[in-house]
Amino acid sequence: MSEKVGVYICHCGSNIAGMVDVEEVARWAGENLNDVAVSRDYKFMCSSLGQELIEEDIKNEGLTRVVVGACSPHLHEKTFRNACEKGGLNPYLCQMASLREQISWVSTDKDRATEKSKALISGAVERVKLHEELQPTEVPVNPNTLVVGAGIAGIQSALELADAGHHVYLVEREPSIGGHMAQFDKTFPTLDCAACILTPRMSEVGDHPNITLLSYSEVEEVTGYVGNFHARLRKKARYVNEEDCTGCGICIEKCPKKVVDDVFEAGLGYRKAIYRPFPQAVPKFPVIDTESCIYFERGTCKACEKFCPTDAIDFEQKDTYIDLDVGNIVLATGYQIFDPTKIPQYGYGRLANVFTSLEFERLCNAAGPTEGKVVLRDGVTEPESVAIVHCVGSRDKRFNPHCSAICCMSALKFGHLVMEKTGAEVYSFYIDMRPIAKGYEEFYDRLLEEGMHFIRGRVAEVTDAARKPGEEGKLIVQAEDTLIGRQRRVPVDMVILMSALEPQSDARDVALQFGISCSMKGWFTERHPKLDPVATMTDGVFIAGTCQGPKDIPDSVAQGAAAAARVQGMVTIGTVEIEPVVATIHEELCSGCRICNTLCPFNAIDYDAEKEVSVINQALCKGCGTCIAACPAQAISGAHFSNGQILAELQGLLYDVFGSNGAKAPVETPEAVPA
């Protein structure tokens, strides 16, 4: 029985119609392509009126297939599938042709763009005739959620879900939650105390009945699929029994060993071998650093154990493993700071009074190693002049081409704090000033009024080599001032490097572990950069905060809440539909070579040792086709992308060679051919 195909060509305003003769394509399809019963063009097919046009034609004209020539299927395929379903047609009997991205936006010749559009529509018509009715499957959703990373984004996600009555497992690799925000002194542009904002949220997490806090723990393995994930966690030994510890701090006080704190204090302060990262840490339990503890080095001491009033110290404690079943996962693993030693001309690590932005955060923090006093490395001298260097490792093709989003505003904040605390002259060396959010431009104007000096130009060098009188004993910042067109040498006492925000060093390993993708730099990749910025291509795995890309605190909080909202929607419904466009292994043809197992980017293929064949978990499969193309025995077929469908589309694309009836001679295309 012949099909009745409806063809709908979208103008997309002028996005498509500006380069393609849309009316001509619609007319041509109706007159020249076999089995096309209806062919129309419309200004905006994705609008409610455009969708209703499809629905009415399905009902009134008896359409059995639908082709839409519009923008990318990635953007609107779901829209037109829904329109078909409302009209009473199986949604998978719809095919889209991307006339915007693949033709209009990349063409300069209107006649050739129109001809190419005809070819794409012809291919879509020939392909859709071979589409089969597919039905999605439903799976139950476990109401528990795993949130990985307990910075401000992870905290927000966990609290949103917990407050809605759902249980959350919040995992943090460090001894305390809080992330980088716990290290900050003030927040821009309001200059609110970071600890005053963050600490109450941390306390809420620690006390919430619906949150199981698993600090000093890491995810070892994740298996399963949306609604039904299984995670195995390693809870690292603190050598402190949390059930017995009261957090009194006597063990920390009595510990005789001091070491440089390279993590929380950024190398500017000291901590004990048994320590809490900071006084407001959540949880309150200390942890023993085995690499610096005298007992683990020499087998003696145990001062902490001797003085502990509740006998909570346990030197025999081992790492333990925890297995969790959850329905969804939120990744909020944060960022790391660029190492400025990679730019040796800036002198970091060589010139004493060159500081990173994170070091300065601790320097001016009232709870930091200098109790908030802005001083040089000698711990006594206040600077009389300070240079702030923007974009260190950012907007630089040698390191990170991206803008780190927060550096301009952090530099303004630092300038204000330096002037407030010391009265020093502050010079800001910037490429472009980017105060892009609410209140940011006003903060920039405030710093102009306060007397901060702005020099537009990338710094070439920071040196201590004096050339002129007045430069002795100073750091000299050399840069081109592009606004006046001359080189400048500015002698200062302190230099602050605004280091770039980078992905975590293990971001790629984490992405592989959770079955998601990341950019070349290591930022986690969202499903759609505008319409779905918190979801990933792996259903049930969401991202929030700076693991996706550089952003400030408000944006991180908003994204954490958004990820929680997406999870809560799935938990509330209780089930989730699994896309039926998946691959299938024909066991009678499978040789058990396992090539597909190693190539699958979603870890959806396992090996059945008993049957000696590979098996696809269709809940994990995304229908990408990698396994189908790689299988040497052609034992794998893909729903909605069969060989016959693809070949028919190719023959339709070549309508000017084969004619509108498809191939001159039918070509047999079996789904699988024995090796």
XYZ file of C-alpha atoms in Angstrom:
675
model
C 0.000 0.000 0.000
C 1.408 3.405 -0.957
C 1.939 5.971 1.749
C 0.405 9.451 1.971
C 3.199 11.855 2.868
C 2.700 15.427 4.080
C 5.569 17.847 3.383
C 5.852 21.074 5.390
C 8.495 23.709 4.647
C 9.195 26.395 7.248
C 10.249 29.964 6.400
C 11.692 30.308 9.933
C 11.068 34.026 9.573
C 13.896 34.918 7.217
C 16.373 32.365 8.586
C 15.485 29.899 5.817
C 13.397 32.044 3.461
C 16.182 34.625 3.212
C 18.327 32.149 1.270
C 15.890 29.453 0.072
C 12.851 29.916 -2.179
C 10.558 28.164 0.283
C 7.397 28.441 -1.841
C 9.209 26.856 -4.798
C 10.478 23.938 -2.687
C 6.957 23.244 -1.367
C 5.433 23.482 -4.860
C 8.131 21.243 -6.346
C 7.725 18.568 -3.660
C 3.977 18.395 -4.178
C 4.267 18.069 -7.956
C 7.356 15.877 -8.345
C 7.749 13.523 -5.391
C 5.799 10.278 -5.374
C 3.338 9.642 -2.552
C 3.301 13.300 -1.431
C -0.367 14.047 -0.738
C 0.070 17.474 0.869
C 2.862 20.012 0.476
C 2.733 23.367 2.274
C 4.949 26.216 3.400
C 4.350 28.278 6.528
C 6.062 31.235 8.217
C 6.764 29.467 11.522
C 6.073 25.718 11.492
C 7.118 25.342 15.148
C 4.389 27.745 16.282
C 1.131 26.396 17.680
C -0.622 27.311 14.412
C 2.026 25.503 12.379
C 1.691 22.389 14.522
C -2.103 22.526 14.259
C -1.714 22.593 10.474
C 0.055 19.233 10.638
C -2.481 17.789 13.081
C -5.452 18.792 10.899
C -3.887 17.401 7.713
C -3.201 14.059 9.406
C -6.856 13.830 10.411
C -8.458 15.331 7.286
C -6.115 14.074 4.563
C -5.305 10.700 6.112
C -1.557 11.290 6.109
C 0.557 8.278 7.056
C 3.942 10.015 7.051
C 5.160 13.566 7.745
C 8.272 15.420 6.538
C 9.201 18.827 7.977
C 11.862 21.002 6.374
C 12.880 23.444 9.107
C 15.752 23.914 11.558
C 17.890 21.298 13.288
C 16.131 18.102 14.481
C 18.184 18.544 17.642
C 16.105 21.631 18.351
C 12.585 20.763 17.169
C 12.262 17.070 16.323
C 10.393 16.501 19.590
C 8.054 19.398 18.719
C 6.944 17.863 15.424
C 6.786 14.344 16.817
C 4.345 15.657 19.412
C 2.296 17.326 16.669
C 2.081 13.997 14.817
C 1.048 12.199 17.990
C -1.712 14.746 18.667
C -2.971 14.133 15.125
C -3.168 10.382 15.755
C 0.034 9.380 13.969
C 2.896 7.455 15.559
C 5.527 10.127 16.342
C 8.322 8.102 14.753
C 6.648 8.293 11.333
C 7.996 11.845 11.112
C 11.274 12.942 9.512
C 12.972 16.330 9.620
C 15.267 17.948 7.047
C 17.572 20.653 8.408
C 17.154 23.463 5.871
C 18.423 26.147 8.235
C 21.712 24.777 9.615
C 22.652 22.591 6.639
C 21.593 24.940 3.835
C 20.450 28.489 4.577
C 23.055 29.411 7.163
C 25.958 27.976 5.155
C 24.986 29.081 1.627
C 25.603 32.238 -0.400
C 23.806 31.315 -3.644
C 19.999 31.313 -3.400
C 19.412 29.175 -6.523
C 21.843 26.482 -5.402
C 20.450 26.597 -1.857
C 16.957 26.049 -3.243
C 18.105 23.066 -5.327
C 19.897 21.563 -2.348
C 16.728 22.017 -0.261
C 14.788 20.043 -2.843
C 17.348 17.249 -2.559
C 17.086 17.133 1.245
C 13.284 17.064 1.107
C 13.401 14.325 -1.529
C 15.728 12.257 0.664
C 13.498 12.760 3.700
C 10.398 11.683 1.747
C 12.027 8.489 0.485
C 13.362 7.710 3.960
C 10.137 8.335 5.893
C 8.262 5.804 3.760
C 10.364 3.067 5.388
C 9.922 4.314 8.953
C 8.346 1.901 11.399
C 6.061 2.586 14.327
C 8.138 2.615 17.496
C 6.985 2.773 21.088
C 9.014 4.177 23.987
C 9.279 2.044 27.102
C 8.703 3.260 30.651
C 10.993 2.528 33.579
C 10.411 3.417 37.252
C 12.467 6.198 38.823
C 14.182 5.617 42.153
C 13.305 8.727 44.233
C 16.797 8.987 45.755
C 19.344 11.311 44.125
C 23.140 11.372 44.155
C 24.761 14.836 44.142
C 28.509 14.728 43.491
C 30.397 17.796 44.685
C 29.379 19.961 47.640
C 30.346 23.452 46.593
C 27.617 26.068 46.466
C 25.992 24.532 43.344
C 25.898 21.021 44.818
C 24.633 22.363 48.160
C 21.828 24.227 46.406
C 20.782 21.139 44.413
C 20.798 18.963 47.513
C 18.760 21.409 49.586
C 16.176 21.996 46.852
C 15.544 18.267 46.533
C 15.673 17.583 50.267
C 13.245 20.407 51.017
C 10.855 18.842 48.488
C 10.865 15.647 50.552
C 13.270 13.551 48.471
C 16.337 11.828 49.891
C 19.737 13.031 48.679
C 23.202 11.508 48.991
C 25.677 14.414 48.889
C 29.240 13.296 48.139
C 32.316 15.489 48.632
C 35.929 14.395 48.212
C 37.282 16.965 50.720
C 36.859 16.638 54.511
C 34.338 19.514 54.525
C 31.669 20.805 52.179
C 31.686 24.409 50.916
C 34.038 24.277 47.948
C 35.969 27.359 46.845
C 33.342 29.731 48.209
C 34.390 28.756 51.749
C 37.827 30.271 51.032
C 36.507 33.667 49.921
C 36.346 36.811 52.032
C 33.752 38.990 50.270
C 31.465 38.474 47.288
C 31.010 40.983 44.480
C 29.309 43.338 43.769
C 27.616 43.721 47.179
C 30.717 42.903 49.242
C 28.704 40.535 51.432
C 30.722 38.222 53.674
C 31.057 34.903 51.822
C 31.069 32.897 55.054
C 27.928 34.671 56.292
C 26.117 33.543 53.139
C 27.568 30.059 52.882
C 27.806 28.840 56.487
C 24.039 28.750 57.145
C 23.559 26.720 53.972
C 26.279 24.309 55.076
C 24.622 23.916 58.460
C 21.294 23.199 56.766
C 22.935 20.416 54.786
C 24.532 18.904 57.897
C 21.265 18.922 59.854
C 18.767 18.069 57.113
C 16.938 14.757 57.718
C 16.664 14.103 53.973
C 20.385 14.541 53.239
C 22.987 11.857 53.847
C 26.287 13.729 53.819
C 29.230 11.648 52.635
C 32.244 13.936 52.938
C 35.808 12.719 52.415
C 34.360 10.213 49.946
C 34.677 9.558 46.228
C 32.583 7.771 43.628
C 34.403 4.669 42.441
C 31.941 3.215 39.950
C 28.564 3.989 38.395
C 26.371 1.514 36.544
C 22.748 1.426 35.452
C 20.571 3.892 33.603
C 18.116 6.727 34.142
C 15.859 6.003 37.098
C 17.989 3.056 38.187
C 21.638 3.958 38.795
C 23.914 2.018 41.114
C 26.895 3.869 42.576
C 29.765 2.466 44.571
C 31.489 4.980 46.864
C 34.781 4.820 48.730
C 34.561 6.546 52.102
C 38.133 7.389 52.978
C 39.376 6.701 56.484
C 39.417 9.809 58.702
C 40.999 7.790 61.541
C 38.302 9.401 63.661
C 35.090 7.588 64.662
C 32.335 9.998 63.693
C 29.879 8.350 66.098
C 32.115 9.130 69.087
C 33.638 12.468 68.033
C 32.089 15.621 69.508
C 34.169 18.021 67.443
C 35.687 19.586 70.572
C 39.034 20.210 68.824
C 41.267 19.058 71.689
C 43.040 16.604 69.370
C 43.901 19.448 66.992
C 45.113 21.638 69.839
C 47.403 18.931 71.273
C 48.848 17.714 67.958
C 52.546 18.686 67.880
C 52.971 18.562 64.094
C 52.373 21.625 61.927
C 52.451 21.536 58.141
C 51.835 24.061 55.380
C 48.176 24.062 54.317
C 48.415 23.892 50.533
C 44.680 23.366 50.045
C 42.407 25.604 52.088
C 45.004 28.268 52.965
C 46.587 28.090 49.479
C 50.040 27.622 50.996
C 49.952 30.812 53.079
C 49.097 29.247 56.433
C 49.650 26.182 58.569
C 47.476 23.410 59.915
C 48.031 20.447 62.201
C 48.488 16.844 61.072
C 44.985 16.233 62.441
C 42.797 19.074 61.275
C 39.514 20.593 60.222
C 39.889 22.650 57.021
C 38.314 25.713 58.716
C 36.435 26.409 61.971
C 32.924 26.311 60.418
C 33.590 23.039 58.588
C 30.678 20.667 58.002
C 30.925 17.975 59.172
C 32.777 19.064 62.305
C 34.878 15.895 62.543
C 38.644 16.274 61.981
C 40.730 14.069 59.734
C 44.285 12.780 60.098
C 46.686 13.519 57.250
C 48.682 10.278 57.167
C 51.460 11.827 55.072
C 52.358 14.316 57.821
C 51.231 12.475 60.990
C 54.158 11.525 63.250
C 52.534 8.206 64.172
C 52.182 7.135 60.535
C 55.744 8.318 59.840
C 57.543 6.848 62.862
C 55.033 4.745 64.787
C 55.157 7.029 67.850
C 53.269 10.052 69.275
C 49.485 9.371 69.351
C 48.998 12.646 71.232
C 45.562 13.085 69.690
C 44.485 9.654 70.902
C 45.815 10.251 74.418
C 43.985 13.548 74.885
C 40.721 12.682 73.107
C 38.023 12.687 75.859
C 35.713 10.321 73.935
C 38.311 7.854 72.581
C 37.256 8.738 69.033
C 40.728 8.371 67.448
C 41.180 5.080 65.587
C 44.531 4.574 63.888
C 43.379 1.206 62.541
C 40.436 2.619 60.603
C 40.240 1.546 56.945
C 38.533 2.863 53.856
C 34.997 1.526 53.524
C 32.738 1.067 50.522
C 29.123 2.137 50.279
C 26.667 0.969 47.614
C 23.821 3.291 46.686
C 20.819 2.950 44.409
C 19.586 6.253 43.007
C 17.359 7.431 40.193
C 19.258 10.540 39.119
C 22.708 12.071 39.461
C 23.743 15.730 39.669
C 27.411 16.493 38.989
C 28.663 19.703 40.597
C 32.379 18.970 40.744
C 33.564 22.554 40.289
C 36.822 23.940 38.940
C 40.493 24.393 39.705
C 42.752 27.447 39.443
C 45.257 27.822 36.586
C 48.856 27.358 37.678
C 50.584 30.682 36.844
C 54.048 29.119 36.942
C 53.230 28.113 33.354
C 53.739 31.805 32.489
C 57.250 32.336 33.920
C 57.469 35.975 32.802
C 54.925 36.842 35.505
C 57.363 35.699 38.166
C 55.025 33.576 40.277
C 57.041 31.195 42.462
C 60.202 33.179 41.693
C 59.324 36.666 42.920
C 58.135 36.587 46.525
C 55.391 39.180 46.373
C 53.542 37.842 43.345
C 50.294 36.266 44.591
C 47.520 34.286 42.932
C 43.923 35.408 43.279
C 43.169 32.505 45.631
C 46.166 33.378 47.818
C 44.921 36.942 48.072
C 41.451 35.706 49.035
C 43.002 33.998 52.042
C 45.291 36.972 52.741
C 42.408 39.433 53.123
C 40.077 36.982 54.901
C 39.531 37.764 58.576
C 39.800 34.015 59.297
C 42.898 33.652 57.108
C 46.557 33.277 58.062
C 47.074 37.064 58.549
C 43.647 37.682 60.129
C 42.667 39.823 57.178
C 45.742 42.060 57.074
C 46.996 42.720 53.550
C 50.758 42.288 53.899
C 53.706 41.150 51.841
C 55.305 37.712 52.177
C 57.273 38.880 55.194
C 53.967 38.951 57.089
C 54.525 42.504 58.358
C 54.900 45.089 55.596
C 51.787 46.640 54.108
C 52.042 47.358 50.373
C 51.935 50.965 49.234
C 51.158 50.001 45.640
C 49.518 46.921 44.145
C 49.114 45.712 40.550
C 46.290 43.394 39.559
C 46.900 41.453 36.349
C 43.786 40.205 34.551
C 43.381 37.158 32.303
C 46.325 35.100 33.566
C 45.857 31.901 31.595
C 42.489 33.122 30.234
C 41.748 34.436 26.751
C 45.113 33.019 25.767
C 45.365 30.445 22.983
C 48.446 28.951 24.602
C 46.452 27.915 27.678
C 42.724 28.701 27.843
C 40.984 30.567 25.022
C 37.874 31.088 27.153
C 37.055 34.031 29.399
C 36.919 32.959 33.042
C 33.840 35.129 33.658
C 34.628 36.172 37.245
C 38.117 37.713 36.993
C 37.111 41.299 36.162
C 34.713 41.525 39.082
C 37.097 39.727 41.456
C 39.821 42.199 40.463
C 37.502 45.110 41.254
C 36.709 43.495 44.601
C 40.402 43.051 45.365
C 41.104 46.653 44.439
C 38.445 47.875 46.826
C 39.718 45.661 49.666
C 43.345 46.747 49.169
C 42.421 50.432 49.216
C 40.089 49.943 52.168
C 42.634 48.049 54.268
C 45.901 49.769 53.292
C 45.182 52.925 51.316
C 47.601 51.691 48.643
C 47.580 52.773 45.005
C 45.999 50.025 42.900
C 46.699 49.489 39.189
C 44.427 47.160 37.213
C 45.932 45.789 33.974
C 43.051 44.525 31.861
C 42.325 43.474 28.282
C 38.603 44.261 28.318
C 36.441 45.060 31.308
C 33.434 42.724 31.366
C 30.956 43.700 34.103
C 28.052 41.854 32.484
C 25.489 41.134 35.227
C 23.155 43.144 37.441
C 25.003 45.613 39.624
C 28.374 44.871 38.030
C 28.700 48.059 35.939
C 27.773 50.111 38.996
C 30.513 48.349 40.971
C 33.013 49.238 38.234
C 31.912 52.888 38.411
C 32.339 52.773 42.186
C 35.966 51.666 41.842
C 36.618 54.449 39.339
C 35.337 56.924 41.903
C 37.468 55.328 44.636
C 40.579 55.995 42.579
C 41.581 52.601 41.181
C 43.860 53.051 38.137
C 42.893 51.117 34.985
C 45.495 50.354 32.317
C 44.220 48.647 29.190
C 46.796 46.184 27.897
C 48.115 42.675 28.452
C 51.070 42.537 30.825
C 54.263 41.426 29.109
C 56.451 40.895 32.162
C 56.726 41.223 35.919
C 60.345 41.716 36.971
C 62.464 42.943 39.861
C 65.200 44.264 37.573
C 65.319 48.030 38.256
C 66.197 50.358 35.379
C 65.099 53.740 36.650
C 65.228 55.634 39.933
C 62.367 54.630 42.207
C 62.293 51.033 40.920
C 64.798 49.631 43.412
C 63.260 46.977 45.649
C 60.033 47.039 43.649
C 58.253 44.694 41.284
C 58.001 46.324 37.886
C 54.954 45.541 35.766
C 55.661 46.170 32.111
C 52.748 46.469 29.693
C 51.525 48.385 26.679
C 48.830 50.902 27.514
C 46.721 50.592 24.363
C 44.584 53.626 25.226
C 47.552 56.004 25.029
C 49.671 53.891 22.671
C 52.847 53.602 24.735
C 54.799 51.148 26.873
C 54.533 51.569 30.625
C 56.666 50.384 33.532
C 54.755 50.540 36.804
C 56.736 49.838 40.009
C 54.633 48.224 42.759
C 55.082 46.319 46.013
C 52.625 43.496 45.306
C 51.241 41.804 42.198
C 47.994 39.811 42.191
C 47.507 37.401 39.274
C 43.869 36.765 38.326
C 44.326 33.106 37.434
C 41.976 31.390 34.998
C 39.261 28.971 36.018
C 39.985 25.537 34.562
C 38.183 22.184 34.601
C 39.206 19.793 37.345
C 42.277 17.777 36.424
C 40.272 14.543 36.519
C 37.246 15.950 34.626
C 37.678 13.614 31.658
C 37.889 10.564 33.910
C 34.775 11.682 35.767
C 32.931 12.260 32.487
C 33.836 8.754 31.328
C 32.800 7.309 34.674
C 29.325 8.867 34.464
C 28.886 8.296 30.737
C 28.793 11.952 29.708
C 30.931 14.007 27.356
C 33.156 17.015 27.899
C 34.764 19.684 25.751
C 38.349 19.550 24.546
C 39.353 21.577 27.598
C 37.409 19.323 29.998
C 34.207 21.269 30.750
C 31.202 18.954 30.949
C 28.964 19.229 27.879
C 25.293 20.073 28.225
C 22.530 18.600 26.055
C 21.763 21.994 24.503
C 23.687 25.207 25.299
C 20.544 27.358 25.448
C 17.463 25.193 25.905
C 18.879 22.439 28.109
C 21.976 23.748 29.915
C 21.772 21.404 32.935
C 21.012 18.067 31.241
C 23.588 15.867 29.517
C 23.274 13.399 26.665
C 23.029 10.655 29.291
C 19.488 10.685 30.631
C 19.333 11.068 34.391
C 22.768 12.719 34.690
C 22.678 16.500 35.197
C 25.400 19.119 35.618
C 25.473 22.275 37.720
C 27.924 25.044 38.493
C 31.430 25.576 37.189
C 31.988 21.982 36.088
C 30.050 23.074 32.975
C 32.027 26.294 32.474
C 33.199 29.418 34.310
C 30.427 31.256 36.145
C 29.886 33.324 39.273
C 28.091 32.361 42.486
C 24.555 33.498 41.479
C 24.736 31.562 38.208
C 26.054 28.483 40.013
C 23.215 28.667 42.547
C 20.644 29.108 39.766
C 22.012 26.143 37.852
C 22.061 23.991 40.977
C 18.397 24.786 41.581
C 17.577 24.148 37.909
C 19.190 20.699 38.002
C 17.200 19.905 41.144
C 13.988 21.000 39.432
C 14.668 18.655 36.514
C 15.288 15.767 38.899
C 12.227 16.573 40.989
C 10.018 16.517 37.888
C 11.128 12.974 37.090
C 10.812 11.806 40.689
C 7.314 13.285 40.989
C 6.078 11.533 37.851
C 7.659 8.292 39.060
C 8.495 6.897 35.636
C 10.561 7.992 32.675
C 10.229 7.099 29.003
C 13.171 5.449 27.287
C 13.753 6.525 23.679
C 13.146 3.539 21.340
C 15.801 4.656 18.823
C 18.358 2.120 20.003
C 20.601 -0.599 18.626
C 19.846 -4.333 18.741
C 22.344 -7.220 18.596
C 21.218 -10.279 16.651
C 22.685 -13.059 18.761
C 22.710 -15.608 15.934
C 25.162 -13.402 14.024
C 27.288 -12.164 16.944
C 30.794 -13.685 17.050
C 31.582 -12.354 20.519
C 34.527 -10.276 19.319
C 33.626 -7.531 21.819
C 34.677 -4.687 19.520
C 31.378 -2.957 20.233
C 31.941 -3.256 24.005
C 35.068 -1.121 23.890
C 33.735 1.441 21.410
C 30.342 2.262 22.940
C 30.603 5.837 24.310
C 27.711 5.242 26.718
C 28.927 1.936 28.197
C 25.652 0.383 27.079
C 27.077 -2.947 25.835
C 28.011 -5.867 28.071
C 29.364 -9.307 27.263
C 27.339 -12.391 28.162
C 30.077 -14.940 28.921
C 27.609 -17.814 29.099
C 26.160 -17.197 25.624
C 29.468 -15.735 24.331
C 27.659 -12.802 22.732
C 27.409 -9.088 23.431
C 24.195 -7.653 24.854
C 22.905 -4.067 24.668
C 21.267 -2.390 27.651
C 18.680 -0.429 25.701
C 18.046 1.912 28.617
C 21.627 3.157 28.260
C 21.830 3.086 24.453
C 21.470 6.457 22.699
C 21.269 5.082 19.164
C 24.482 6.812 18.070
C 25.344 3.987 15.658
C 28.994 3.561 16.646
C 28.563 -0.170 17.314
C 26.582 -0.705 14.098
C 29.311 0.812 11.958
C 32.077 -1.077 13.777
C 30.567 -4.577 13.891
C 32.535 -6.751 11.437
C 29.756 -9.370 11.363
C 26.963 -6.811 10.743
C 25.231 -8.360 13.724
C 23.893 -5.046 15.035
C 21.000 -3.062 13.606
C 19.652 0.313 14.637
C 15.983 1.166 15.036
C 15.001 4.236 12.987
C 18.350 4.086 11.189
C 18.234 0.829 9.266
C 20.374 0.236 6.208
C 17.262 0.368 4.047
C 16.190 3.729 5.464
C 19.622 5.287 5.029
C 20.020 3.999 1.467
C 16.546 5.225 0.547
C 17.454 8.674 1.852
C 20.636 8.690 -0.218
C 18.697 7.711 -3.318
C 16.220 10.489 -2.626
C 19.033 13.010 -2.237
C 20.233 12.008 -5.707
C 16.781 12.562 -7.243
C 18.327 14.303 -10.243
C 20.246 11.092 -11.002
C 17.699 8.438 -10.067
C 14.491 10.396 -10.655
C 11.703 11.030 -8.172
C 10.815 7.319 -7.982
C 14.031 6.578 -6.140
C 16.601 4.131 -7.541
C 16.399 3.034 -11.182
C 16.716 -0.535 -9.933
C 15.675 -1.537 -6.402
C 18.592 -2.399 -4.160
C 18.257 -5.174 -1.599
C 19.423 -3.948 1.809
C 18.985 -6.648 4.448
C 19.277 -5.544 8.050
C 22.097 -7.933 8.767
C 24.238 -10.111 6.557
C 26.070 -13.127 8.000
C 29.812 -12.746 8.011
